[in-house]
Coordinates of C-alpha atoms in Angstrom, one line a residue:
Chain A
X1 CA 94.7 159.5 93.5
X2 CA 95.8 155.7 94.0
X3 CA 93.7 155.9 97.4
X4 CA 90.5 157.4 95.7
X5 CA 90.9 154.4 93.0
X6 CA 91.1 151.6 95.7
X7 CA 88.2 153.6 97.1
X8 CA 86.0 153.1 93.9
X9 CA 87.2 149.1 93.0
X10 CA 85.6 148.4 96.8
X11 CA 82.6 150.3 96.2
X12 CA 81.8 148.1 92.6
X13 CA 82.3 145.5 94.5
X14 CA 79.7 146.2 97.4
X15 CA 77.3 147.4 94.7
X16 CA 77.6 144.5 91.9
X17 CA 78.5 141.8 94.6
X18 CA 81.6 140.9 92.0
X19 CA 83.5 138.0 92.7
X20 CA 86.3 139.3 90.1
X21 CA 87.4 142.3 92.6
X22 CA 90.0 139.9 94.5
X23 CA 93.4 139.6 93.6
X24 CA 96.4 136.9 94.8
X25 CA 98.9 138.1 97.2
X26 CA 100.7 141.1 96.0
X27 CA 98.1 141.8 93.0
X28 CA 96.1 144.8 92.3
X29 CA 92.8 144.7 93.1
X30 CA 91.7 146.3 90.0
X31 CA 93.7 143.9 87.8
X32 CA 91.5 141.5 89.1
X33 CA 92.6 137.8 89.0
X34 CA 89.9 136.1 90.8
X35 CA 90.5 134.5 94.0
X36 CA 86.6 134.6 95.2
X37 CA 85.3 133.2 91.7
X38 CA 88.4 130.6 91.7
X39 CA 87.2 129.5 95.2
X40 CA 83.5 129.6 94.4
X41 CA 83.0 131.9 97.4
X42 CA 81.0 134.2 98.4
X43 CA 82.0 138.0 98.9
X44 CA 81.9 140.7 101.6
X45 CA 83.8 143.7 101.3
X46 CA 84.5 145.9 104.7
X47 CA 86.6 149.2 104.5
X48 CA 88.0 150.8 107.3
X49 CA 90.5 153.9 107.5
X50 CA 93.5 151.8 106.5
X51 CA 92.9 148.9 104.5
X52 CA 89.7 147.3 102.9
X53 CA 89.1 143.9 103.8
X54 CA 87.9 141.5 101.6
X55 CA 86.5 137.9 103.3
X56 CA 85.1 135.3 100.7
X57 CA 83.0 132.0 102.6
X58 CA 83.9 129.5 100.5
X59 CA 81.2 126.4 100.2
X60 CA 83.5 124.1 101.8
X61 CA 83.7 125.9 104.6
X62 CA 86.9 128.1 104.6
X63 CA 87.0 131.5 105.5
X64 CA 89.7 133.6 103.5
X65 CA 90.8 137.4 104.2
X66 CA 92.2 139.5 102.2
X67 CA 93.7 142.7 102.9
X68 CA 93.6 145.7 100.3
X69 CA 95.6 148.7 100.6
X70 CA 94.1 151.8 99.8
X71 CA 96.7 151.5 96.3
X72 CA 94.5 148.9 95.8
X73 CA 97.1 146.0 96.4
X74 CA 96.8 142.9 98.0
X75 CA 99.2 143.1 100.8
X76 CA 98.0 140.2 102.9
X77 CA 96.0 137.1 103.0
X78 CA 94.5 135.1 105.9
X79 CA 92.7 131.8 106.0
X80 CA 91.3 129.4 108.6
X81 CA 88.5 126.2 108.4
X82 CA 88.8 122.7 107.9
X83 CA 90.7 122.1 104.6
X84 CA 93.7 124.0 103.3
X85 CA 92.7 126.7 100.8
X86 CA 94.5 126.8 97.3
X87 CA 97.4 128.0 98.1
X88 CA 98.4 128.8 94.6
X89 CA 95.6 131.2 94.3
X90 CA 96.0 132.6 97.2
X91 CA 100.1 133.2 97.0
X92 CA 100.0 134.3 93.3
X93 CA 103.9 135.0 92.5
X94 CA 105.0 133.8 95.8
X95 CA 103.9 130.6 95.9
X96 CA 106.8 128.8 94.3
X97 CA 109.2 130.5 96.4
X98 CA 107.0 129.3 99.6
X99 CA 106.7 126.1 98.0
X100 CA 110.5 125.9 97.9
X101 CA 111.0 127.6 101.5
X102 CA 108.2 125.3 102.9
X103 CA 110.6 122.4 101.2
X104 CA 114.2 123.2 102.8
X105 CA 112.6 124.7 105.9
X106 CA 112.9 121.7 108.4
X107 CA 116.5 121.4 110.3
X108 CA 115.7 117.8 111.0
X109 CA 112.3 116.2 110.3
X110 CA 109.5 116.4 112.0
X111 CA 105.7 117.3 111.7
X112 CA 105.1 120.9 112.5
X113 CA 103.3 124.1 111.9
X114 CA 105.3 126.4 108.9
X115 CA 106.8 129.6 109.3
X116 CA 108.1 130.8 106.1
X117 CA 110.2 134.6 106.3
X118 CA 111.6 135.3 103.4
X119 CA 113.1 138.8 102.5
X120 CA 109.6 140.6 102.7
X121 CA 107.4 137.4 102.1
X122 CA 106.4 136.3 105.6
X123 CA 103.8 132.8 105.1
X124 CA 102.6 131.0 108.4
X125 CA 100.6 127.8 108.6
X126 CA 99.3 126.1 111.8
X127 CA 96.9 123.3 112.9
X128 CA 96.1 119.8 112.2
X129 CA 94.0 117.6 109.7
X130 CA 90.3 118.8 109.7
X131 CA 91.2 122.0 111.3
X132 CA 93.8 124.9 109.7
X133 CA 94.5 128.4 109.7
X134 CA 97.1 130.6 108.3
X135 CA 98.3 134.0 107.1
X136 CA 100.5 135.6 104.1
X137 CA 102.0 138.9 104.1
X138 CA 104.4 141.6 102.6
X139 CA 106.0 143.1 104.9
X140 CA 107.4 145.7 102.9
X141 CA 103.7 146.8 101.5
X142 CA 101.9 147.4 104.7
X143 CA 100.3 150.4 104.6
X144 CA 100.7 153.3 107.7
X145 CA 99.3 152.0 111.1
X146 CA 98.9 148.5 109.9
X147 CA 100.6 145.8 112.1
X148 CA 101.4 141.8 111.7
X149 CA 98.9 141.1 114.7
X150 CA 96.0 142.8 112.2
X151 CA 96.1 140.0 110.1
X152 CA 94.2 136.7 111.2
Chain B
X1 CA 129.5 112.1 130.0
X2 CA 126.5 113.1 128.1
X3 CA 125.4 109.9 127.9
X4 CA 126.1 109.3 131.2
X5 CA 123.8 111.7 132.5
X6 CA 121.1 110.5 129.9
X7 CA 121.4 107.5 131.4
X8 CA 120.9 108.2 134.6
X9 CA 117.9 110.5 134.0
X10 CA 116.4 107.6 132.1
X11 CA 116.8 105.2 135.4
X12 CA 115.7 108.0 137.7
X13 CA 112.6 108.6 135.9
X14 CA 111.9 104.7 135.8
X15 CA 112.3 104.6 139.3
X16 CA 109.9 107.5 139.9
X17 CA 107.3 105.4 137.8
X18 CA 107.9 102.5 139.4
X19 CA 107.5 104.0 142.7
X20 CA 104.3 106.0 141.4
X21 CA 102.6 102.4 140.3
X22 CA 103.2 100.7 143.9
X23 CA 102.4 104.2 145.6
X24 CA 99.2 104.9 143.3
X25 CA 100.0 108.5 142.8
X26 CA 97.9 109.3 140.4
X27 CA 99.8 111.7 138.9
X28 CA 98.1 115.2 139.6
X29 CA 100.0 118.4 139.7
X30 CA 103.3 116.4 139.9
X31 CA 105.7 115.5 137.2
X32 CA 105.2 111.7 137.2
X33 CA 102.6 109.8 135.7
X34 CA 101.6 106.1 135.9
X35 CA 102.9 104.0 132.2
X36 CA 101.0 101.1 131.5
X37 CA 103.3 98.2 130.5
X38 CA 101.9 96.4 127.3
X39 CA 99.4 93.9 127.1
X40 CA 96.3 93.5 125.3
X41 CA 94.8 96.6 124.8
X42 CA 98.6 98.4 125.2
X43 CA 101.2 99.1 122.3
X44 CA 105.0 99.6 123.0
X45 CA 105.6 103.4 121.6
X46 CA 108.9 105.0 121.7
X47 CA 110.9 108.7 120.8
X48 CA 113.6 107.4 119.5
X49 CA 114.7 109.6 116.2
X50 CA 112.4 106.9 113.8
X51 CA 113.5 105.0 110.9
X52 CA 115.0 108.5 109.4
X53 CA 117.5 108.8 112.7
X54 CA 116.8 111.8 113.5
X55 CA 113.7 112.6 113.7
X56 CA 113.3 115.5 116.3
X57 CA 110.4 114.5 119.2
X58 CA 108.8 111.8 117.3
X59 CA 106.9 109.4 118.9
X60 CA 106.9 105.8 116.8
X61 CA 105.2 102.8 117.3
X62 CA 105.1 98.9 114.6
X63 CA 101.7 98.3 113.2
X64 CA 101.0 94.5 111.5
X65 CA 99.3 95.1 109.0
X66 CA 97.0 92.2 106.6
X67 CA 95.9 91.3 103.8
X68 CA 92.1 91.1 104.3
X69 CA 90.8 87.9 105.9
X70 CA 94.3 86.5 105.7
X71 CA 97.3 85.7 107.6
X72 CA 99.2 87.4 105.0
X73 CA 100.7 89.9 107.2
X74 CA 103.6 92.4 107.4
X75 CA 104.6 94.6 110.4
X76 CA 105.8 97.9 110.2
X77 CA 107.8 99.6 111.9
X78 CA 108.7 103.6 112.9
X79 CA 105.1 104.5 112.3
X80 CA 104.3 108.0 113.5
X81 CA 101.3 108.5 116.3
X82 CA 99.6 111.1 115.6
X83 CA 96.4 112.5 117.6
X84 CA 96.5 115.2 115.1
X85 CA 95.0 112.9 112.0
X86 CA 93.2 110.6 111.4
X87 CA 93.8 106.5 109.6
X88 CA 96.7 105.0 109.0
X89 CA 99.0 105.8 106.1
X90 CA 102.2 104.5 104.9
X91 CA 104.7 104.5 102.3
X92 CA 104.4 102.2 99.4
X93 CA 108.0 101.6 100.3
X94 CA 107.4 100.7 103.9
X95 CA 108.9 97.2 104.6
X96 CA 110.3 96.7 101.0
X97 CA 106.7 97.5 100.2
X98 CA 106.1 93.7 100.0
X99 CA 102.4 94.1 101.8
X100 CA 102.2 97.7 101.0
X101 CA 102.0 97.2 97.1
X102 CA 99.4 94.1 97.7
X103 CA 96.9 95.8 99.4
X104 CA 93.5 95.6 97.7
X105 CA 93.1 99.4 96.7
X106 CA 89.4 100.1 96.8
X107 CA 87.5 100.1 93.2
X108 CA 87.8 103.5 90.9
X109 CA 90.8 103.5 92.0
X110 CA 90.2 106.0 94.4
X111 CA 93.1 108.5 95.5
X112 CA 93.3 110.4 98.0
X113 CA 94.8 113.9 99.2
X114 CA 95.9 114.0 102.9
X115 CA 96.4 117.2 104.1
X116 CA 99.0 117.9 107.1
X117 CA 99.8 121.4 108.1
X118 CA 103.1 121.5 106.7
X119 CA 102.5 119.1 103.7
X120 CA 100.7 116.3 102.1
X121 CA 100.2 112.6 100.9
X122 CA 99.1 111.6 97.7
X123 CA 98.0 108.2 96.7
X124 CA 95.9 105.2 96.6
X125 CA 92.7 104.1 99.5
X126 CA 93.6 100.4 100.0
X127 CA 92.2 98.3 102.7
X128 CA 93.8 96.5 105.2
X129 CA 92.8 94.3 108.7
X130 CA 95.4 96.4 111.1
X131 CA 96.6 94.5 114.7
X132 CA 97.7 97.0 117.4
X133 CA 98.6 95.0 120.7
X134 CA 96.0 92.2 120.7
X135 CA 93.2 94.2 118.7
X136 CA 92.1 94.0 116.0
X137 CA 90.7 96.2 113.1
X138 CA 89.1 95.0 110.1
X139 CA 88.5 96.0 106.6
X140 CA 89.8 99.6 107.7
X141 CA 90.5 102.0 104.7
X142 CA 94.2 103.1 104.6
X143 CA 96.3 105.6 102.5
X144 CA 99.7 103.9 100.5
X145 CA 101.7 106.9 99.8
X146 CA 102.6 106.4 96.6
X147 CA 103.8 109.5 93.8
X148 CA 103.6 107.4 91.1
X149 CA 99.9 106.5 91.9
X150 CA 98.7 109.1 88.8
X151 CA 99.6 112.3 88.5
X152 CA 99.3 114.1 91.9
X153 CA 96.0 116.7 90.9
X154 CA 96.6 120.1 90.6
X155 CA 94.2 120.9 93.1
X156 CA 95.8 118.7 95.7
X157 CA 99.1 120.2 95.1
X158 CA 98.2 123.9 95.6
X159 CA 96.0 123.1 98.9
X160 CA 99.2 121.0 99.8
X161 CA 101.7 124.3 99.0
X162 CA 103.4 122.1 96.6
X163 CA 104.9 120.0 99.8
X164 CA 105.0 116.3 98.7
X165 CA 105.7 113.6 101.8
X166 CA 106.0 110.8 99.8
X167 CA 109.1 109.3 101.4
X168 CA 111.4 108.5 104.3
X169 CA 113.4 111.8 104.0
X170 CA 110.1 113.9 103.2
X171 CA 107.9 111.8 106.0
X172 CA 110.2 111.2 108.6
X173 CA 108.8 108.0 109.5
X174 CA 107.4 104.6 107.1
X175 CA 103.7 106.3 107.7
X176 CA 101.3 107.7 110.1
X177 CA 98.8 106.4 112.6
X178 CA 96.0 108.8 112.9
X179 CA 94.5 108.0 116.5
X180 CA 93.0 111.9 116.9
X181 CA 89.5 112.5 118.2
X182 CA 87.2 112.3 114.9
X183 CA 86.5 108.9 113.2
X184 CA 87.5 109.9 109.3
X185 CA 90.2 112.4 108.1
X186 CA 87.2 114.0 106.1
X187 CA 83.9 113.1 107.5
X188 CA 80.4 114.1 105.9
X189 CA 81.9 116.9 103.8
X190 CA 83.8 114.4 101.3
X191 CA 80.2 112.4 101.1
X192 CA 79.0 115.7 99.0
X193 CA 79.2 116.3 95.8
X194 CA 79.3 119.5 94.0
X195 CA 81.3 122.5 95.2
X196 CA 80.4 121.9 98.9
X197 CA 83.0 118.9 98.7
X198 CA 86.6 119.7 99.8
X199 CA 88.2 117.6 97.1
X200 CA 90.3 115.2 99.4
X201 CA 89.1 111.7 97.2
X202 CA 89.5 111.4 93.5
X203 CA 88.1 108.8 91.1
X204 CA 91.6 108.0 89.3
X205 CA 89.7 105.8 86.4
X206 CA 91.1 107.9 84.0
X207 CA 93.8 111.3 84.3
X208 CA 93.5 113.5 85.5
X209 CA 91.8 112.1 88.5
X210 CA 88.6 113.3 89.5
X211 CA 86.9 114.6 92.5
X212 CA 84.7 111.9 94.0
X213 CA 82.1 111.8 96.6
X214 CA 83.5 108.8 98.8
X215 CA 81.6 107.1 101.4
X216 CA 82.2 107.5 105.5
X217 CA 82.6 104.1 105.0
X218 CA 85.0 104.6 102.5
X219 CA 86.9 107.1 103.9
X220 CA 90.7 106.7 105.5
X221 CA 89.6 105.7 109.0
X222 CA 91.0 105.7 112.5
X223 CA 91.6 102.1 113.1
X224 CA 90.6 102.3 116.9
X225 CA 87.0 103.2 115.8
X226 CA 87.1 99.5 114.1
X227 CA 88.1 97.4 117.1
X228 CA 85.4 95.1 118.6
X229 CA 85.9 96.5 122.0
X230 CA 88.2 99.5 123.2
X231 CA 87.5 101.9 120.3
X232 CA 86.3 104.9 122.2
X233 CA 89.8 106.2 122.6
X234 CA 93.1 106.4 123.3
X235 CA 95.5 107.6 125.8
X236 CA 99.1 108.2 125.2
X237 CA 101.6 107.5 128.1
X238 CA 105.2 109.2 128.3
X239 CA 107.6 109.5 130.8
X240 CA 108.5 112.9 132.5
X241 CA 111.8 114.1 130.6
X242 CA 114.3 116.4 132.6
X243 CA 116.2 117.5 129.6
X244 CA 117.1 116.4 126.4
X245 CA 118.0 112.5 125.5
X246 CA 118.6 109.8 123.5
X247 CA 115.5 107.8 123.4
X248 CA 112.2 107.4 125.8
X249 CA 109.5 104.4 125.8
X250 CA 106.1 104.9 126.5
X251 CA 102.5 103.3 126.1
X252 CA 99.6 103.7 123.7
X253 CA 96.8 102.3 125.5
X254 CA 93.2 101.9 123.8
X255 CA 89.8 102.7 125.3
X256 CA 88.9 104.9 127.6
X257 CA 87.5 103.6 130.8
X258 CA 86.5 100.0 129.1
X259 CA 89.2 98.3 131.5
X260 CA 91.1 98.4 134.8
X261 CA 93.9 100.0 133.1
X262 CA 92.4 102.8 131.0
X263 CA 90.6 104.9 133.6
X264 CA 90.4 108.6 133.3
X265 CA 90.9 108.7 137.1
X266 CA 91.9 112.4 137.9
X267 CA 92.3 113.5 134.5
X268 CA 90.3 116.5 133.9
X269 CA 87.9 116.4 130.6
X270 CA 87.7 119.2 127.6
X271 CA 85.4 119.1 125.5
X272 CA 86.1 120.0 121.6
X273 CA 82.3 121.7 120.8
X274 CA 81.5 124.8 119.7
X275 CA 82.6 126.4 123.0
X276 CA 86.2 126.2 121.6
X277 CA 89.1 125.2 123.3
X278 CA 91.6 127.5 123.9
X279 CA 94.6 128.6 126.0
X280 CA 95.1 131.7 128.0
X281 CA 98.6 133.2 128.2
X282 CA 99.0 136.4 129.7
X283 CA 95.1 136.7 130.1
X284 CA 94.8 137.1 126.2
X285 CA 93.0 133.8 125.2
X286 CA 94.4 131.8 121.9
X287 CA 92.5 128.9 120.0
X288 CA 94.6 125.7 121.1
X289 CA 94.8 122.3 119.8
X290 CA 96.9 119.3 121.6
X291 CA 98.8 117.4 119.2
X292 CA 101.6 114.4 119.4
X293 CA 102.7 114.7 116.1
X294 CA 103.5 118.2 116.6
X295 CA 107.1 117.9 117.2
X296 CA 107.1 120.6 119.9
X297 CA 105.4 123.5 121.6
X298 CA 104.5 125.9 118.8
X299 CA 103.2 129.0 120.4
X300 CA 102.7 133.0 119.9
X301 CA 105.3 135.2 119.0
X302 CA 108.3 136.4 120.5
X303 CA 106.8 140.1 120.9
X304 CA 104.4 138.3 122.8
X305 CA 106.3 135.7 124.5
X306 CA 109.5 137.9 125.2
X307 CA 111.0 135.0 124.3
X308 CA 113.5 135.4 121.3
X309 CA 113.9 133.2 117.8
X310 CA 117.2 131.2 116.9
X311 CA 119.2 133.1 114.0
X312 CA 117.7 131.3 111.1
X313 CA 113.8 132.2 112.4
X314 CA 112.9 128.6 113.2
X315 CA 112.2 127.8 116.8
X316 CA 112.3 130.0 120.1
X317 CA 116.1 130.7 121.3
X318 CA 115.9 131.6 124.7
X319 CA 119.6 132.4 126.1
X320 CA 118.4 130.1 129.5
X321 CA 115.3 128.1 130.3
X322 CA 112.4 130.1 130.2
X323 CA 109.4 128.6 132.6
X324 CA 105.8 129.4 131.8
X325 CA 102.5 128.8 132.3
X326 CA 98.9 129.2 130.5
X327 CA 95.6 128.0 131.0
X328 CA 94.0 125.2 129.1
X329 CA 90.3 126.1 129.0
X330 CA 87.6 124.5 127.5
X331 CA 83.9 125.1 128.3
X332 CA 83.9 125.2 132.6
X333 CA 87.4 122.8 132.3
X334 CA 90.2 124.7 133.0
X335 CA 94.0 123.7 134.1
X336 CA 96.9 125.9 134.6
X337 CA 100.2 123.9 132.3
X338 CA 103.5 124.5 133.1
X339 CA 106.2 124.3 130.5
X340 CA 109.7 125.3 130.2
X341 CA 111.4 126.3 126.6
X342 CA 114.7 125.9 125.7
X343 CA 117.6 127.6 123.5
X344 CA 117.0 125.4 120.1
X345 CA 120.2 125.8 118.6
X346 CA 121.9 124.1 122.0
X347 CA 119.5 121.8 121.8
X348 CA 120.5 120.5 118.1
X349 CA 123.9 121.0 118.9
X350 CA 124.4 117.0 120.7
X351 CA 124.5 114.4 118.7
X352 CA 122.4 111.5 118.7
X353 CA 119.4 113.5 120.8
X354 CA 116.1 113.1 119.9
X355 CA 113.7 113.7 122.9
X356 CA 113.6 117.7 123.6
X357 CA 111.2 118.6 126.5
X358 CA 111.8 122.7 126.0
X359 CA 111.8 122.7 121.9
X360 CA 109.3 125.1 120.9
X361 CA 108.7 127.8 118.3
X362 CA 106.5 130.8 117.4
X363 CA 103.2 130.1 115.7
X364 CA 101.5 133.5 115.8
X365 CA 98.0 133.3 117.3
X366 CA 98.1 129.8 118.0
X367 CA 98.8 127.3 120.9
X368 CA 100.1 124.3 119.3
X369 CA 100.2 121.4 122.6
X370 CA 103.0 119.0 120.8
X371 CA 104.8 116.2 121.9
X372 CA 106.9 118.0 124.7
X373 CA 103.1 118.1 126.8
X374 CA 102.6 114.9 126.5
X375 CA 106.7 114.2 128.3
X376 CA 104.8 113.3 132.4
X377 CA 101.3 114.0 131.9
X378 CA 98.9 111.1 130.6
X379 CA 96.8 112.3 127.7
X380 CA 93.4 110.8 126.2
X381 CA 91.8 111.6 123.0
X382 CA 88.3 110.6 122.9
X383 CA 86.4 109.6 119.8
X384 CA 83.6 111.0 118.6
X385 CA 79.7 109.9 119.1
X386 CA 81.6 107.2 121.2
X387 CA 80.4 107.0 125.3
X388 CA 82.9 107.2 127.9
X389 CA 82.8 107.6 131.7
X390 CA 84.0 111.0 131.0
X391 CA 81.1 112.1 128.7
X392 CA 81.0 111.3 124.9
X393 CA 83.4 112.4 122.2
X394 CA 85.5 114.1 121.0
X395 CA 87.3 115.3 123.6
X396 CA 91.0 115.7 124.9
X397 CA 91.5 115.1 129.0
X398 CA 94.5 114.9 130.8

């Protein structure tokens, strides 16, 4: 049932080329708060036997990933180009507790890439200015036969 | 009898380098390299914890900073060098802010949202004339971190993840002197307007502030593309470190092949073009970037690396030294690096330590070169569109 309704949100997607079928980390995909139309991106939706995957090109050159369970719940996001995306579109709920994980994270200071692991909420950031890349994920809500290294 | 040994290892390695300048060893495939004392195109640099004390593998240098066309200057000192950015920044608070805060900030005003990986700046585009050893940069456009420069925009805060640096305990140093391989920290993209334009500069006339177009010209600039004569580079000199320590000194040198003392000689070039660059671990190849204000090596995983975290998740926490290797490869250039990690939380555990050769961490993916390759191995970033005797930029070569 909840797989057959994931199944039908990706496929009014593919057919209407909707830029409301994305959701923030954690959302449902049929609830539909809009990352792509936030981001002014463009849309391609790929499903594969575990997860749908959702990449939106954004104009400024970004390349996000999102990863749809077949519950139709954003259980992951992925980025990469040469500006940081919103974060706070991406993260949804979670992005004040990364905010605030991101803020006490450093033992001593220094300039480095982020690894945020928080009780389920896993949030990794790397690069440098003009080039980025990162990932976001539940570990808790990863469906059968998905792994960490799937999402990039 | 810490310090003791510190001490020693400090003299030892001096001695190597001393030896290495009368014996021309040029450096290849052994642990010492040749360090430029300062002159005229060479800047003092040191990892020495910085102006917050404890900065973990920092590498700091002073930059005089003016007043245009006046001798209305200020130095300033525990500035970050970073081959990761690009332009210098500082805090409006940096040397009691007295030259800071009289800046000429450039007409809007125009702010401006620097983005770091783990953070970023937020404040006015002033310009200043910046001295660096006996060059000189002009009219170059700076960032004065500053959060009571209008409200921070919302869409610089969320692309930030809500991480501010707008002071010493935040920063870690007074600012940062971008020296990396491009020319501004935007480029053509923040000349655009519409929704093509990343949103870095804002036209603050009125709040909120606005996205602008800005101007290459305009843009927060790496200083060494403004000097009259070395600007096609830098290379950043550090001693080979044995194991943790107090304090190193070192050498920024500027230009690339312009003078006796900047020479590639047997460095080997890599090219940053559409080829990639990368680095092979395991014969699994990674997109790589070389970095000095990455404050150590942040690579992989531990399912990858076998090597396992610290108890808090931070950096690796191997129970001994662990020594590696990958391949740096970039178009036909290729080099096999050594590199050794060490058990963080030992490494923390000494007071009044702030050079760490082995601190690394995981960064899933990703090979992260920080400060710990540049510790015995001479590294030069190379501008872009700018000629050298090693090609034209950007490139790294080491």
């Amino acid at each position: 049932m909840k797989s057959r309704g994931g199944g039908i949100a990706v496929i009014f997607c593919v057919l209407l080329w909707d830029l409301n079928c994305l959701a923030a980390l954690g959302g449902d995909v049929s609830s539909v708060q809009s990352d792509a139309l936030h981001l002014q991106g463009t849309l391609r939706v790929t499903p594969n036997a575990l997860y749908a995957l959702h990449e939106i090109e954004t104009p400024t050159g970004i390349q996000v990933r999102e990863y749809v369970s077949p519950a139709g719940k954003v259980f992951a996001v992925a980025w990469q180009g040469p500006w940081r995306p919103d974060l706070h579109q991406l993260l949804g709920s979670y992005f004040v507790p990364f905010q605030q994980a991101a803020r006490a994270s450093k033992q001593r200071p220094g300039r480095a890439p982020l690894s945020i692991h928080q009780a389920n909420l896993f949030v990794e950031h790397s690069g440098q200015m003009r080039f980025f890349r990162g990932r976001a994920y539940l570990s808790d809500e990863f469906p059968a036969g998905v792994k960490a290294e799937s999402i990039r | 009898m810490k310090a003791a040994r510190v001490a020693c290892l400090t003299n030892f390695t001096a001695v190597i380098a001393a030896a290495c300048l009368l014996a021309d060893c040029g450096g290849s495939g052994s642990h010492t390299n040749t360090i430029i004392p300062p002159g005229t195109n060479v800047m003092a640099i040191s990892v020495n914890g910085g102006a917050a004390g404890n900065y973990a593998n920092g590498v700091f240098t002073s930059v005089t900073v003016c007043i245009p066309s006046t001798t209305n200057c200020q130095t300033i000192s525990s500035v970050l060098v970073d081959t990761g950015s690009y332009g210098l920044r500082l805090l409006s608070s940096a040397g009691g802010g007295a030259l800071t805060l009289s800046l000429p900030t450039q007409a809007g005003p125009i702010g401006q949202c620097g983005l770091f990986v783990d953070g970023y700046t937020w404040g006015p585009v002033a310009t200043a004339d910046i001295q660096m050893a006996s060059e000189k940069a002009n009219g170059v456009p700076v960032q004065i971190i500053d959060s009571t420069f209008s409200t921070v925009p919302t869409a610089c805060n969320n692309a930030g993840g809500g991480v501010e640096m707008d002071d010493l305990h935040s920063l870690g140093a007074n600012g940062i002197l971008g020296v990396g391989p491009f020319l501004q920290d935007c480029g053509s993209a923040c000349t655009a307007t519409g929704s093509s334009n990343p949103g870095l500069y804002y036209n603050c006339a009125s709040a909120p502030c606005q996205v602008t177009a800005q101007p290459l010209a305009q843009q927060v600039s790496n200083p060494v593309g403004f000097f009259a004569t070395d600007n096609n580079g830098v290379i950043v000199e550090l001693p080979a470190v044995a194991s943790a320590a107090a304090s190193i000194s070192g050498s920024l040198v500027f230009g690339i092949g312009t003078q006796t003392n900047n020479g590639l000689r047997t460095a080997t070039v890599f090219p940053l073009d559409s080829n990639g660059f990368t680095t092979s671990f395991h014969n699994v190849s990674y997109p790589a970037f070389i970095d000095s204000g990455s404050n150590g090596l942040f690579f992989l995983d531990s399912t990858t690396t076998s090597i396992p975290v610290c108890s808090d998740n931070s950096f690796y926490c191997p129970s001994g030294n662990t020594s590696l290797s990958a391949i740096i490869v970039s178009g036909g250039a290729r080099e096999t690096v050594m590199f050794a990690v060490q058990n963080a939380d030992n490494l923390f555990s000494v007071a009044n330590v702030n050079v760490f050769p082995g601190l690394a961490a995981p960064n899933p993916g990703t090979f992260d070169w920080g400060l710990p390759f540049f510790f015995g191995r001479n590294v030069f970033t190379a501008i872009e569109s700018r000629s050298t005797p090693g090609g034209t930029g950007p490139y790294w070569a080491f």
